[in-house]
């Protein structure tokens, strides 16, 4: 597995509340996480970093010999634990009141991947045939689109498009969506915060990830495109390529 991890504060925000981390040799598997924090002064930064830290601690026992069913159980338990820790801190410390974070997690080997998420950070699977969104935004505008009240085009500019219906740390309990998918050599995964998807349309995202650039160049182009479109938010991109490589990598 090969991986690239890029983030930028953007052109408007003073603090980067996104956090991300990837390791291509997590006991024989690949583990990648993107978290987009929210809250008061620096609270979002704390929330996203804490969420990733707790997940790392909770997933230490996973290995290449762990079944997919057990991996899913581990992921759910880890996300529940992170949510509990965030909620406790937000409830007990006024400085962190109202803080929370999205989470998008991929656990994979060369044949399968588990995609888990809460919020509107997304995971895309990019194959030779198509670019498929594996996650469904937990957002107000997505609910409005699903109910037919607004169109997908209207959702892109809706004044309440940043309102989440589910996030980590804002409620005592939150359950992630976790799905198992097949993938194969040559496929690519994109994990990103909404700082990318709110600025760059899916057609452009598909164009960047399916071209012949290197993995590093693809990530650079995605981030640069979000900045050129306005850079209204922090933008984070993690790319995972299903290719053999020597050793592991972390970022």
Tab-separated table of C-alpha atoms in Angstrom:
chain	number	residue	atom	x	y	z
A	1	UNK	CA	0.000	0.000	0.000
A	2	UNK	CA	1.159	3.516	-0.772
A	3	UNK	CA	-0.156	6.602	0.998
A	4	UNK	CA	-0.042	10.385	0.823
A	5	UNK	CA	-1.400	12.727	3.486
A	6	UNK	CA	-1.919	16.466	2.778
A	7	UNK	CA	-3.574	19.250	4.752
A	8	UNK	CA	-3.849	23.038	4.489
A	9	UNK	CA	-5.405	25.623	6.809
A	10	UNK	CA	-7.069	27.302	3.825
A	11	UNK	CA	-7.439	30.999	3.087
A	12	UNK	CA	-10.011	31.979	5.722
A	13	UNK	CA	-9.467	30.011	8.938
A	14	UNK	CA	-6.725	30.921	11.417
A	15	UNK	CA	-6.458	27.427	12.922
A	16	UNK	CA	-6.415	24.058	11.175
A	17	UNK	CA	-9.035	22.000	12.998
A	18	UNK	CA	-8.553	19.042	10.652
A	19	UNK	CA	-6.380	16.149	11.804
A	20	UNK	CA	-5.286	13.132	9.804
A	21	UNK	CA	-3.072	10.100	10.168
A	22	UNK	CA	-2.168	7.070	8.074
A	23	UNK	CA	-0.058	3.975	8.639
A	24	UNK	CA	0.407	1.398	5.873
A	25	UNK	CA	1.755	-1.271	8.212
A	26	UNK	CA	-0.615	-1.326	11.176
A	27	UNK	CA	0.135	-4.884	12.270
A	28	UNK	CA	-0.053	-5.968	8.634
A	29	UNK	CA	-3.029	-3.786	7.691
A	30	UNK	CA	-3.442	-0.181	6.565
A	31	UNK	CA	-5.189	2.276	8.891
A	32	UNK	CA	-6.074	5.807	7.799
A	33	UNK	CA	-8.118	8.472	9.604
A	34	UNK	CA	-9.397	11.958	8.782
A	35	UNK	CA	-11.155	14.069	11.424
A	36	UNK	CA	-12.644	17.554	10.967
A	37	UNK	CA	-13.063	19.273	14.322
A	38	UNK	CA	-15.535	21.942	15.364
A	39	UNK	CA	-16.160	24.055	18.431
A	40	UNK	CA	-14.918	27.140	20.250
A	41	UNK	CA	-11.387	28.541	20.369
A	42	UNK	CA	-9.045	25.626	19.518
A	43	UNK	CA	-11.709	23.147	20.684
A	44	UNK	CA	-12.105	21.685	17.209
A	45	UNK	CA	-8.374	21.133	16.980
A	46	UNK	CA	-8.431	19.320	20.322
A	47	UNK	CA	-11.440	17.212	19.309
A	48	UNK	CA	-10.014	15.967	16.017
A	49	UNK	CA	-6.604	15.146	17.508
A	50	UNK	CA	-8.144	13.401	20.517
A	51	UNK	CA	-10.433	11.310	18.316
A	52	UNK	CA	-7.473	10.005	16.305
A	53	UNK	CA	-5.400	9.375	19.436
A	54	UNK	CA	-8.138	7.292	21.063
A	55	UNK	CA	-8.703	5.293	17.877
A	56	UNK	CA	-5.001	4.495	17.696
A	57	UNK	CA	-5.038	3.260	21.305
A	58	UNK	CA	-8.205	1.212	20.816
A	59	UNK	CA	-7.083	-0.488	17.592
A	60	UNK	CA	-3.680	-1.754	18.762
A	61	UNK	CA	-4.877	-5.384	18.906
A	62	UNK	CA	-5.994	-5.513	15.276
A	63	UNK	CA	-3.740	-7.464	12.908
A	64	UNK	CA	-3.772	-9.116	9.497
A	65	UNK	CA	-5.154	-12.258	11.174
A	66	UNK	CA	-8.197	-10.455	12.597
A	67	UNK	CA	-11.400	-11.387	10.752
A	68	UNK	CA	-13.393	-8.661	9.000
A	69	UNK	CA	-16.241	-9.197	11.471
A	70	UNK	CA	-13.884	-8.681	14.400
A	71	UNK	CA	-12.330	-5.652	12.690
A	72	UNK	CA	-15.765	-4.085	12.357
A	73	UNK	CA	-16.453	-4.716	16.042
A	74	UNK	CA	-13.090	-3.163	16.948
A	75	UNK	CA	-13.846	-0.087	14.807
A	76	UNK	CA	-17.270	0.457	16.353
A	77	UNK	CA	-15.917	0.007	19.887
A	78	UNK	CA	-13.028	2.383	19.198
A	79	UNK	CA	-15.326	5.089	17.822
A	80	UNK	CA	-17.712	4.662	20.771
A	81	UNK	CA	-14.759	5.064	23.162
A	82	UNK	CA	-13.523	8.182	21.380
A	83	UNK	CA	-16.994	9.682	21.399
A	84	UNK	CA	-17.342	9.009	25.134
A	85	UNK	CA	-14.013	10.679	25.907
A	86	UNK	CA	-14.852	13.721	23.775
A	87	UNK	CA	-18.331	14.068	25.264
A	88	UNK	CA	-16.995	13.816	28.809
A	89	UNK	CA	-14.426	16.547	28.157
A	90	UNK	CA	-16.926	18.809	26.406
A	91	UNK	CA	-19.417	18.338	29.257
A	92	UNK	CA	-16.949	18.941	32.080
A	93	UNK	CA	-14.794	21.774	30.723
A	94	UNK	CA	-16.481	25.056	29.674
A	95	UNK	CA	-13.590	25.806	27.304
A	96	UNK	CA	-14.590	22.765	25.246
A	97	UNK	CA	-18.361	23.089	25.483
A	98	UNK	CA	-20.000	22.178	22.184
A	99	UNK	CA	-16.870	20.751	20.614
A	100	UNK	CA	-17.025	17.766	18.315
A	101	UNK	CA	-15.541	16.240	15.210
A	102	UNK	CA	-16.315	14.206	12.157
A	103	UNK	CA	-14.432	10.984	11.601
A	104	UNK	CA	-13.663	8.940	8.492
A	105	UNK	CA	-11.686	5.743	8.995
A	106	UNK	CA	-10.378	3.134	6.580
A	107	UNK	CA	-8.966	-0.204	7.671
A	108	UNK	CA	-7.748	-2.267	4.726
A	109	UNK	CA	-5.622	-4.978	3.233
A	110	UNK	CA	-5.076	-5.588	-0.490
A	111	UNK	CA	-8.429	-7.376	-0.935
A	112	UNK	CA	-10.954	-5.644	1.323
A	113	UNK	CA	-11.513	-2.400	3.142
A	114	UNK	CA	-13.720	-1.314	6.008
A	115	UNK	CA	-15.017	2.256	5.730
A	116	UNK	CA	-16.375	3.839	8.905
A	117	UNK	CA	-17.598	7.399	9.329
A	118	UNK	CA	-19.570	9.940	11.303
A	119	UNK	CA	-20.347	13.379	9.865
A	120	UNK	CA	-19.552	14.748	6.412
A	121	UNK	CA	-15.911	13.775	5.894
A	122	UNK	CA	-15.992	11.405	2.941
A	123	UNK	CA	-14.398	8.236	1.585
A	124	UNK	CA	-14.253	7.594	-2.163
A	125	UNK	CA	-13.206	4.419	-3.978
A	126	UNK	CA	-11.593	5.179	-7.327
A	127	UNK	CA	-11.466	2.315	-9.840
A	128	UNK	CA	-10.741	2.155	-13.558
A	129	UNK	CA	-14.480	2.394	-14.193
A	130	UNK	CA	-15.709	5.011	-11.725
A	131	UNK	CA	-15.258	7.103	-8.608
A	132	UNK	CA	-17.703	5.874	-5.960
A	133	UNK	CA	-18.631	7.684	-2.747
A	134	UNK	CA	-18.604	5.018	-0.020
A	135	UNK	CA	-19.998	7.281	2.700
A	136	UNK	CA	-23.250	9.175	3.051
A	137	UNK	CA	-23.032	12.614	4.665
A	138	UNK	CA	-24.652	12.919	8.075
A	139	UNK	CA	-25.822	16.435	7.288
A	140	UNK	CA	-29.005	18.476	7.189
A	141	UNK	CA	-28.766	19.168	3.464
A	142	UNK	CA	-28.321	15.478	2.686
A	143	UNK	CA	-31.519	14.721	4.599
A	144	UNK	CA	-33.282	17.460	2.632
A	145	UNK	CA	-32.012	15.997	-0.652
A	146	UNK	CA	-33.093	12.477	0.326
A	147	UNK	CA	-36.587	13.712	1.213
A	148	UNK	CA	-36.868	15.599	-2.068
A	149	UNK	CA	-37.084	19.046	-0.474
A	150	UNK	CA	-34.010	20.360	-2.302
A	151	UNK	CA	-31.852	19.198	-5.195
A	152	UNK	CA	-28.210	18.144	-4.986
A	153	UNK	CA	-27.320	21.349	-6.834
A	154	UNK	CA	-29.185	23.439	-4.266
A	155	UNK	CA	-27.484	21.544	-1.441
A	156	UNK	CA	-24.070	22.741	-2.663
A	157	UNK	CA	-24.959	26.375	-1.899
A	158	UNK	CA	-27.548	25.920	0.856
A	159	UNK	CA	-27.004	28.371	3.774
A	160	UNK	CA	-27.187	25.500	6.289
A	161	UNK	CA	-24.979	23.062	4.384
A	162	UNK	CA	-22.504	22.901	7.289
A	163	UNK	CA	-25.077	21.637	9.802
A	164	UNK	CA	-24.371	18.028	10.811
A	165	UNK	CA	-27.030	15.571	11.950
A	166	UNK	CA	-24.401	13.371	13.593
A	167	UNK	CA	-20.941	14.130	15.006
A	168	UNK	CA	-18.530	12.717	17.563
A	169	UNK	CA	-18.521	14.335	21.009
A	170	UNK	CA	-21.852	16.142	20.856
A	171	UNK	CA	-24.008	13.344	22.302
A	172	UNK	CA	-23.434	10.630	24.935
A	173	UNK	CA	-23.644	7.910	22.280
A	174	UNK	CA	-23.175	7.918	18.517
A	175	UNK	CA	-22.939	4.929	16.203
A	176	UNK	CA	-20.841	5.070	13.033
A	177	UNK	CA	-21.782	3.751	9.626
A	178	UNK	CA	-19.392	0.862	8.905
A	179	UNK	CA	-19.329	-0.936	5.554
A	180	UNK	CA	-17.153	-3.680	4.061
A	181	UNK	CA	-16.044	-3.266	0.437
A	182	UNK	CA	-13.886	-5.203	-1.988
A	183	UNK	CA	-11.068	-3.492	-3.853
A	184	UNK	CA	-8.193	-4.640	-5.995
A	185	UNK	CA	-4.713	-3.760	-7.213
A	186	UNK	CA	-4.717	-0.436	-9.035
A	187	UNK	CA	-7.666	0.969	-7.080
A	188	UNK	CA	-7.317	4.201	-5.121
A	189	UNK	CA	-9.001	5.488	-1.960
A	190	UNK	CA	-9.600	9.149	-1.197
A	191	UNK	CA	-10.411	10.189	2.369
A	192	UNK	CA	-11.110	13.904	2.792
A	193	UNK	CA	-12.658	16.628	4.905
A	194	UNK	CA	-15.476	18.776	3.518
A	195	UNK	CA	-12.931	21.516	2.907
A	196	UNK	CA	-12.327	19.648	-0.350
A	197	UNK	CA	-15.826	18.525	-1.299
A	198	UNK	CA	-17.485	21.864	-0.494
A	199	UNK	CA	-15.066	23.639	-2.829
A	200	UNK	CA	-14.453	21.114	-5.614
A	201	UNK	CA	-17.144	19.245	-7.524
A	202	UNK	CA	-17.076	15.477	-7.889
A	203	UNK	CA	-16.357	15.700	-11.610
A	204	UNK	CA	-13.165	17.623	-10.883
A	205	UNK	CA	-12.236	15.308	-8.012
A	206	UNK	CA	-12.689	12.341	-10.355
A	207	UNK	CA	-10.520	14.032	-12.979
A	208	UNK	CA	-7.674	14.596	-10.520
A	209	UNK	CA	-7.658	11.142	-8.947
A	210	UNK	CA	-7.981	9.235	-12.250
A	211	UNK	CA	-5.225	11.019	-14.179
A	212	UNK	CA	-1.707	9.669	-14.605
A	213	UNK	CA	-0.042	11.909	-12.014
A	214	UNK	CA	1.867	10.418	-9.101
A	215	UNK	CA	0.031	9.937	-5.815
A	216	UNK	CA	1.793	13.008	-4.414
A	217	UNK	CA	0.801	15.110	-7.424
A	218	UNK	CA	-2.814	13.974	-7.217
A	219	UNK	CA	-3.004	15.056	-3.556
A	220	UNK	CA	-1.331	18.391	-4.314
A	221	UNK	CA	-3.754	19.105	-7.155
A	222	UNK	CA	-6.770	18.311	-4.993
A	223	UNK	CA	-5.654	20.651	-2.215
A	224	UNK	CA	-4.610	23.380	-4.660
A	225	UNK	CA	-7.970	23.143	-6.397
A	226	UNK	CA	-9.822	23.708	-3.111
A	227	UNK	CA	-7.632	26.735	-2.365
A	228	UNK	CA	-8.134	28.162	-5.846
A	229	UNK	CA	-11.897	27.798	-5.414
A	230	UNK	CA	-11.750	30.005	-2.311
A	231	UNK	CA	-10.212	27.913	0.453
A	232	UNK	CA	-13.106	28.728	2.793
A	233	UNK	CA	-12.262	25.861	5.139
A	234	UNK	CA	-9.361	23.676	6.222
A	235	UNK	CA	-8.767	21.021	3.565
A	236	UNK	CA	-7.349	17.560	4.187
A	237	UNK	CA	-6.725	14.763	1.706
A	238	UNK	CA	-5.460	11.220	2.304
A	239	UNK	CA	-4.847	9.001	-0.732
A	240	UNK	CA	-4.278	5.245	-0.467
A	241	UNK	CA	-3.133	3.273	-3.495
A	242	UNK	CA	-3.595	-0.495	-3.566
A	243	UNK	CA	-0.031	-1.186	-4.649
A	244	UNK	CA	2.755	-3.275	-3.165
A	245	UNK	CA	5.552	-1.401	-1.426
A	246	UNK	CA	8.430	-2.252	0.871
A	247	UNK	CA	7.926	-1.475	4.553
A	248	UNK	CA	5.270	0.795	6.029
A	249	UNK	CA	4.699	4.493	6.247
A	250	UNK	CA	3.013	6.832	8.658
A	251	UNK	CA	2.159	10.517	8.657
